[in-house]
PDB file of C-alpha atoms in Angstrom:
ATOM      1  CA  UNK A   1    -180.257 163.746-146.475  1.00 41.00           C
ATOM      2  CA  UNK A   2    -181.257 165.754-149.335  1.00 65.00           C
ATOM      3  CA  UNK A   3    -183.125 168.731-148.988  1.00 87.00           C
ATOM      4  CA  UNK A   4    -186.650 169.508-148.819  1.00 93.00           C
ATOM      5  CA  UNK A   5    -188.516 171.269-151.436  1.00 97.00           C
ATOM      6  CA  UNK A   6    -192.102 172.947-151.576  1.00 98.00           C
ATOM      7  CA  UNK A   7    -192.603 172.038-155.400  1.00 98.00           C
ATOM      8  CA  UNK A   8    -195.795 172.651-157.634  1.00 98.00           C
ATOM      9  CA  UNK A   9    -196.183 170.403-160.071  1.00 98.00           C
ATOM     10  CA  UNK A  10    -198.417 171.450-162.984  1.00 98.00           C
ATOM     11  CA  UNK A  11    -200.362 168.662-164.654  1.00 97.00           C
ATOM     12  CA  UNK A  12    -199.092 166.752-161.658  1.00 96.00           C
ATOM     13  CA  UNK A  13    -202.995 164.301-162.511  1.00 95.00           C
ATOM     14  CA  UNK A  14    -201.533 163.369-165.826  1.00 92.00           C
ATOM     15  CA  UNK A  15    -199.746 160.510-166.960  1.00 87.00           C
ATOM     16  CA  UNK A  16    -196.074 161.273-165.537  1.00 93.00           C
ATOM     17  CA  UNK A  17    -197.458 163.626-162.645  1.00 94.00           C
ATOM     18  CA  UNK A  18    -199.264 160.569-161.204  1.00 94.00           C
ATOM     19  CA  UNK A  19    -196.586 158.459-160.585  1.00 94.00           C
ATOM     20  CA  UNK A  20    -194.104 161.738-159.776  1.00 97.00           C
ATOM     21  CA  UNK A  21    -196.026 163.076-156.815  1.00 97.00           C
ATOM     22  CA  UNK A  22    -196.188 160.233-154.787  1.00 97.00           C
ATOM     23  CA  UNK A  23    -192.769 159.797-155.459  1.00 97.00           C
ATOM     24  CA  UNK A  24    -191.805 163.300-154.438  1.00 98.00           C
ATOM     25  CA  UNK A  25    -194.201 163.174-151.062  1.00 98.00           C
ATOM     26  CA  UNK A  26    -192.557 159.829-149.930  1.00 97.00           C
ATOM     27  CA  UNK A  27    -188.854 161.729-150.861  1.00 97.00           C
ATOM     28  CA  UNK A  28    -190.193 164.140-147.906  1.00 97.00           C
ATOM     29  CA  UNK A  29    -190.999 166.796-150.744  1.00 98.00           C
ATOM     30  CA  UNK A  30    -194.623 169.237-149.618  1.00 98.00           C
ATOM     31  CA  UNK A  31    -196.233 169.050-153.533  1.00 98.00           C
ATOM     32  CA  UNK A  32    -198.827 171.373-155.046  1.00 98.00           C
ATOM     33  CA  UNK A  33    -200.158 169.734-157.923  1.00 98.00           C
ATOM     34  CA  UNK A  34    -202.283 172.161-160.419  1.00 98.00           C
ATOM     35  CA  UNK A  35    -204.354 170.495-162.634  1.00 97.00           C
ATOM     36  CA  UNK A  36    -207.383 170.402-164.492  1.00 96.00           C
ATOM     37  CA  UNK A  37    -208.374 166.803-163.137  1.00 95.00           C
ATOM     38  CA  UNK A  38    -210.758 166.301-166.340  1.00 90.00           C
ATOM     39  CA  UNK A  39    -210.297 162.441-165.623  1.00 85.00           C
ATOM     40  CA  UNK A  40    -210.988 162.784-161.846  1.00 87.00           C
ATOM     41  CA  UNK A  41    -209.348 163.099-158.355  1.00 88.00           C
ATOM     42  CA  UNK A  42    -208.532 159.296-157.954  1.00 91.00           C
ATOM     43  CA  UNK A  43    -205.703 159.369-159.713  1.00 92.00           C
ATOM     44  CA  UNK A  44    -203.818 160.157-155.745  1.00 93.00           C
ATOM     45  CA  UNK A  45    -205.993 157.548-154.109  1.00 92.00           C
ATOM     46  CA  UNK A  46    -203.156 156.252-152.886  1.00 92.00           C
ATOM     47  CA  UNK A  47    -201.726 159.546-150.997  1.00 94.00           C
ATOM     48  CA  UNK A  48    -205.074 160.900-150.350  1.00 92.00           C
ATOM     49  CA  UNK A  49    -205.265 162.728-147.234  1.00 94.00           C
ATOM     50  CA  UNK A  50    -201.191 163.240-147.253  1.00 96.00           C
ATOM     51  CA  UNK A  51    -200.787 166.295-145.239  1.00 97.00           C
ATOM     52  CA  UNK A  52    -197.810 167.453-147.923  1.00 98.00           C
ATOM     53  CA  UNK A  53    -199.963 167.630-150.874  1.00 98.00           C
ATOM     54  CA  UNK A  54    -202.153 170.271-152.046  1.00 97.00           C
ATOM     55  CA  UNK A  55    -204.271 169.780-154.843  1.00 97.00           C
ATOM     56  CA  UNK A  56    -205.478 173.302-156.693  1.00 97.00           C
ATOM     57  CA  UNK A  57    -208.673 172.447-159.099  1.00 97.00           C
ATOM     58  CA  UNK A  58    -206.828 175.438-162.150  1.00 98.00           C
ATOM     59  CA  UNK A  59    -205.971 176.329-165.501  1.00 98.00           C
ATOM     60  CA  UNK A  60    -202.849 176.922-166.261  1.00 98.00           C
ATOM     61  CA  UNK A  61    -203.505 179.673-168.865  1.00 98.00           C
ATOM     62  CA  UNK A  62    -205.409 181.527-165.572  1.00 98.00           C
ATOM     63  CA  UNK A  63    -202.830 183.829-163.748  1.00 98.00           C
ATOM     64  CA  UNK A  64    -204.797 183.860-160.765  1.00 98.00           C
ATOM     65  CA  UNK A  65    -204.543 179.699-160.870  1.00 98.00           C
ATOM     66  CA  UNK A  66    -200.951 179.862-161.054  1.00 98.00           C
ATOM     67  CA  UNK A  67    -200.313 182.703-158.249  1.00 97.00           C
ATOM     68  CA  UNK A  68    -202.571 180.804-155.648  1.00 97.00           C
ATOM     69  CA  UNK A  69    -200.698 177.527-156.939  1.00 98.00           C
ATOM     70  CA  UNK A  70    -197.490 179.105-156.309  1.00 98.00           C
ATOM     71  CA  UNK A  71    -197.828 180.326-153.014  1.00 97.00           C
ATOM     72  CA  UNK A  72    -195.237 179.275-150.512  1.00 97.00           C
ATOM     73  CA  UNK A  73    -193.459 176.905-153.345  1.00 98.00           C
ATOM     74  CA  UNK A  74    -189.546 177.105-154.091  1.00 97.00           C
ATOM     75  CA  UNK A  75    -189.920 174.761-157.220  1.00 98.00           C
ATOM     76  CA  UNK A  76    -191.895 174.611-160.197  1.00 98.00           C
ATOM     77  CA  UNK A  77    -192.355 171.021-161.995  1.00 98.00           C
ATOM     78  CA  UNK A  78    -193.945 171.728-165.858  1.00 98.00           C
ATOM     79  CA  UNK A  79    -195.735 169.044-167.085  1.00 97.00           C
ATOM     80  CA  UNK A  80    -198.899 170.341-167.949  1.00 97.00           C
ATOM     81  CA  UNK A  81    -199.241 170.451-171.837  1.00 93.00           C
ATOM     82  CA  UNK A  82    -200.946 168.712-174.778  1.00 90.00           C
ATOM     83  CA  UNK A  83    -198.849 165.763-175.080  1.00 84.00           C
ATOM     84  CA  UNK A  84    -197.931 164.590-178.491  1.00 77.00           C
ATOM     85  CA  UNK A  85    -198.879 165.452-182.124  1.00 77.00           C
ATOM     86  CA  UNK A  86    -202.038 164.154-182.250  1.00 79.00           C
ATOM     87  CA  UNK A  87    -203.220 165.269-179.147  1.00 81.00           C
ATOM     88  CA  UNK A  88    -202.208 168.798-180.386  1.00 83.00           C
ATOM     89  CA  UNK A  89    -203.259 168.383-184.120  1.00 85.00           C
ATOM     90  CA  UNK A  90    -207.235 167.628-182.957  1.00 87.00           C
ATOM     91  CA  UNK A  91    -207.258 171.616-181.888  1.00 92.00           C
ATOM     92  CA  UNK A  92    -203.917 173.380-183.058  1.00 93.00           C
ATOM     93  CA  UNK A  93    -205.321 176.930-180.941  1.00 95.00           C
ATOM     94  CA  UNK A  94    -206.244 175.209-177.782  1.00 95.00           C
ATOM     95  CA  UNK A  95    -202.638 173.390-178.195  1.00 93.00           C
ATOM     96  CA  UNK A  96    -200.827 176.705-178.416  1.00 96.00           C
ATOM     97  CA  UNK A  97    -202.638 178.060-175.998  1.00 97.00           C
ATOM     98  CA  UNK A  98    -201.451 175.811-173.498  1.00 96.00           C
ATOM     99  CA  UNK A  99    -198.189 174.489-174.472  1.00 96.00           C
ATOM    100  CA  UNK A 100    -196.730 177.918-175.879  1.00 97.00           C
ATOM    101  CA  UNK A 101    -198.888 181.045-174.619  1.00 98.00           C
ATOM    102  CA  UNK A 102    -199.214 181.135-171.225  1.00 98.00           C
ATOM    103  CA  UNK A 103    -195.139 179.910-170.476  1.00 98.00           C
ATOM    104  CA  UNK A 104    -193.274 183.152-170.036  1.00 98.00           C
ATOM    105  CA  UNK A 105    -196.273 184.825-167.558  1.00 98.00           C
ATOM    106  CA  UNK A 106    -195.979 181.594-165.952  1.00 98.00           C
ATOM    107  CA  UNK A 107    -192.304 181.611-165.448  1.00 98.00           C
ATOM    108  CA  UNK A 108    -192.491 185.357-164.659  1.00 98.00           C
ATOM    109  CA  UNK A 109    -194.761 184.423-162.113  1.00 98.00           C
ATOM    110  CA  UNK A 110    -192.950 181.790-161.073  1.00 98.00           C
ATOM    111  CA  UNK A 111    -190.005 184.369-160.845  1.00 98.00           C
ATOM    112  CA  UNK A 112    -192.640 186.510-158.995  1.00 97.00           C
ATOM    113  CA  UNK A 113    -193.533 183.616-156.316  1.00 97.00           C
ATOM    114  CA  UNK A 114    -190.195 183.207-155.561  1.00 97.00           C
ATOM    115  CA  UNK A 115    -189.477 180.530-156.791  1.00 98.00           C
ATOM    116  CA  UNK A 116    -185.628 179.456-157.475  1.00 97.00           C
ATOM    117  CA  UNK A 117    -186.190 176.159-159.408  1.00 98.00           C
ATOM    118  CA  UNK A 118    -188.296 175.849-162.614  1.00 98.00           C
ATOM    119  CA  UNK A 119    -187.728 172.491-164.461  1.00 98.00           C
ATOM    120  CA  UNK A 120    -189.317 172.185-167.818  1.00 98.00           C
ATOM    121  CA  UNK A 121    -190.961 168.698-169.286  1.00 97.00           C
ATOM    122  CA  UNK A 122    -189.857 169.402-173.133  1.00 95.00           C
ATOM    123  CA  UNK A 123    -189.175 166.632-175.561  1.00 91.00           C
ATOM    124  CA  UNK A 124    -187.282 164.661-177.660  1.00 88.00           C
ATOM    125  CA  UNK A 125    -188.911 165.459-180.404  1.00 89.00           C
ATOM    126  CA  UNK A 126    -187.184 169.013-180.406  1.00 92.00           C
ATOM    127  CA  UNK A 127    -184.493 167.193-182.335  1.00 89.00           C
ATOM    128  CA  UNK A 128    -186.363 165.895-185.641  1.00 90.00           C
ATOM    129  CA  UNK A 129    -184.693 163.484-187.365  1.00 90.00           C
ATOM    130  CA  UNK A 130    -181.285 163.317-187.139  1.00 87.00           C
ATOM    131  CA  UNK A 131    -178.768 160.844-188.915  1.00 88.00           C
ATOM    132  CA  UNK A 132    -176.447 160.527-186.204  1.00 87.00           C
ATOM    133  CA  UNK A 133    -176.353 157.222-183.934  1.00 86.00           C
ATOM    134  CA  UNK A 134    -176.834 158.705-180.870  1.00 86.00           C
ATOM    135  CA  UNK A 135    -178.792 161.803-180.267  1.00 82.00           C
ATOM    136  CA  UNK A 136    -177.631 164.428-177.906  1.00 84.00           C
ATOM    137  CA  UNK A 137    -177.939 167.555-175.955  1.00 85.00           C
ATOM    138  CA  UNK A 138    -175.373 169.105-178.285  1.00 87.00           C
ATOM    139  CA  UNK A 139    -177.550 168.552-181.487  1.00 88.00           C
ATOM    140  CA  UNK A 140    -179.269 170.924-183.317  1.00 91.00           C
ATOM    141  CA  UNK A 141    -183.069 171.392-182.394  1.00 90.00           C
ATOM    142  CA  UNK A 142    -184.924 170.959-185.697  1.00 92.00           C
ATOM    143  CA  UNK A 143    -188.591 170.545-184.307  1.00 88.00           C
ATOM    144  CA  UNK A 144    -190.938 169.120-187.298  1.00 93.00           C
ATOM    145  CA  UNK A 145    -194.620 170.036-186.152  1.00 92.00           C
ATOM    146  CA  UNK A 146    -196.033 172.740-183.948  1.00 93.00           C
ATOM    147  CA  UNK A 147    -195.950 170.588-180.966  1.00 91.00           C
ATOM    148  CA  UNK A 148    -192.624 170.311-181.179  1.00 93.00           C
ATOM    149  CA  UNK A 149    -191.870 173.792-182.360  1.00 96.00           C
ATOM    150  CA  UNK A 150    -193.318 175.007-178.802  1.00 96.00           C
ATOM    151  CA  UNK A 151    -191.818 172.680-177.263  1.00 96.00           C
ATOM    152  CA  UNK A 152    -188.534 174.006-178.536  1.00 97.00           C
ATOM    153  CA  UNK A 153    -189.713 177.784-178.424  1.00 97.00           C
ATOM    154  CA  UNK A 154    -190.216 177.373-174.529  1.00 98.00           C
ATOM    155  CA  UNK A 155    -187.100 176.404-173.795  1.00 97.00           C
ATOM    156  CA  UNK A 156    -185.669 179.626-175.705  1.00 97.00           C
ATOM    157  CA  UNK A 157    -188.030 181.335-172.754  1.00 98.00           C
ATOM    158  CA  UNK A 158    -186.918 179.316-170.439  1.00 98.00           C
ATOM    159  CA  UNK A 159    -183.142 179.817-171.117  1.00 97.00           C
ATOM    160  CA  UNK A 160    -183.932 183.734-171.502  1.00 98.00           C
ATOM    161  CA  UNK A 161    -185.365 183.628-168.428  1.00 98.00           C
ATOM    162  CA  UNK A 162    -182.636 182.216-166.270  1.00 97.00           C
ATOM    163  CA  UNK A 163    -180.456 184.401-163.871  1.00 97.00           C
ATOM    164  CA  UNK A 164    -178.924 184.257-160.666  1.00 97.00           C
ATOM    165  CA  UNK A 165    -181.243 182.740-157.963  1.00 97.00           C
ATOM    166  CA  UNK A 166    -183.420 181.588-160.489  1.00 98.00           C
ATOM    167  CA  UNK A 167    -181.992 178.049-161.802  1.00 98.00           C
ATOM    168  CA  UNK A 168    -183.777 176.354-164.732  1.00 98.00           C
ATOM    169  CA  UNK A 169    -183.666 173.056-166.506  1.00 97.00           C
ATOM    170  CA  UNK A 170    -185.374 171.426-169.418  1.00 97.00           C
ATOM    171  CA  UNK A 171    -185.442 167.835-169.726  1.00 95.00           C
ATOM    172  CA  UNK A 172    -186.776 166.260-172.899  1.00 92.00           C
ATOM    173  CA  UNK A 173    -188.228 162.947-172.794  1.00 86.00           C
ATOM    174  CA  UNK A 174    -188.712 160.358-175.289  1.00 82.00           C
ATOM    175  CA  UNK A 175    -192.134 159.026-175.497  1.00 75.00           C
ATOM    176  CA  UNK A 176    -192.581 157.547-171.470  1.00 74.00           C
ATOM    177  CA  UNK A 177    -194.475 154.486-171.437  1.00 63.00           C
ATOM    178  CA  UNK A 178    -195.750 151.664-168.451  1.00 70.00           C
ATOM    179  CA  UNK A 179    -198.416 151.789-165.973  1.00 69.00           C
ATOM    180  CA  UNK A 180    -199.550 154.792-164.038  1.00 66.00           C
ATOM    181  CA  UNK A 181    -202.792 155.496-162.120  1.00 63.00           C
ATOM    182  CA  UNK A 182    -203.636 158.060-164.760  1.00 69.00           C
ATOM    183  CA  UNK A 183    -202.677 155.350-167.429  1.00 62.00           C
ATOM    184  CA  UNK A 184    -202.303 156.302-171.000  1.00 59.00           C
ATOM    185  CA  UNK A 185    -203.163 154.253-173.822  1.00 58.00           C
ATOM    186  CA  UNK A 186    -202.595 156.664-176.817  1.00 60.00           C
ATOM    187  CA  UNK A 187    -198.571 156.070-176.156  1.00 57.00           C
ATOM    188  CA  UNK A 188    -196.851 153.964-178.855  1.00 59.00           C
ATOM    189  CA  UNK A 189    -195.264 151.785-176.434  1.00 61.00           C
ATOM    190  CA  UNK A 190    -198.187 151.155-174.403  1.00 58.00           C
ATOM    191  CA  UNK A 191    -200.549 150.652-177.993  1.00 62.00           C
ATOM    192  CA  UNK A 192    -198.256 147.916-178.952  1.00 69.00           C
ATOM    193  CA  UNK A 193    -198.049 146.193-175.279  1.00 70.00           C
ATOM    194  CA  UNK A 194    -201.654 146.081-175.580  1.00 70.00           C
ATOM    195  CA  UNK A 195    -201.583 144.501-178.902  1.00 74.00           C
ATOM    196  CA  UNK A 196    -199.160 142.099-178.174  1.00 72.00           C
TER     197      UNK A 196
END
């Protein structure tokens, strides 16, 4: 049996988070999810009333949102962000904002909290474009647009930030794509499924 974890996930409403928590509640996981839930609350009708999840209405450029999201957690999921280029390129200050200024306070609060797991949500587009068959962790990061270049940029701060007790890991995802109760239709994958 694995063990059991008291994880926040932030951005846990969005595309990835809404399909994640469920998953983590029904893995026996407690989840505080810290969101901004701009598209609503239904997006956990189906755990609603799950006596594991917290749900903290927050910004997570507000320190006070991430300390009371934080309490009594042991892991930190990062999702929250402004999620691709064009997202990011319709207001380049509130994108930096969120995806760049507010990491290191939030793992230093993280660090704070107590927490001893902080896993990062980067991307595959750290890597620009490479020439090799098959991309991997060992290539060069060569981010191409801001988005990216945070992207990359946080995990420096994330690596920086890593010590005994404190264990971090970045993942970076290509472009995710397929239903979700929050579902996303600005995706490439999902543009062309709904054009086919």
């Amino acid at each position: 049996m694995s063990e059991t974890r008291s994880v926040l996930v932030t951005g846990g409403a969005g595309y990835v988070g809404s399909v994640l928590v469920p998953r983590l509640l029904a893995a026996g996981h407690k989840v505080t999810v810290l969101d901004l839930f701009l598209y609503g609350h239904d997006v956990f009708d189906s755990v609603r009333g799950h006596p594991d999840l917290i749900q903290v209405v927050g910004d997570i450029r507000s320190p006070d949102a991430i300390a009371k999201a934080m309490t009594g957690c042991d892991s930190v999921i990062h999702l929250a962000c402004i999620s691709n280029d064009p997202s990011y390129e319709l207001d380049p200050d509130l994108g930096r904002s969120i995806n760049y200024d507010c990491f290191r306070p939030m793992v230093k609060a993280a660090k704070k909290a107590g927490v001893n797991r902080f896993i990062y949500a980067s991307s595959s587009s750290v890597y620009g474009i490479k020439e090799e068959a098959e991309v991997t962790e060992d290539l060069s990061m060569e981010p191409l647009t801001d988005y990216s270049k945070f992207k990359a940029l946080c995990e420096e701060i994330l690596e920086e930030e890593r010590e005994p007790g404190f264990t971090t890991l970045t993942i970076r995802p290509a472009t995710v794509c397929g239903y979700g109760p929050r579902q996303r239709l600005d995706v490439i994958v999902n543009i062309l499924t709904d054009r086919a």
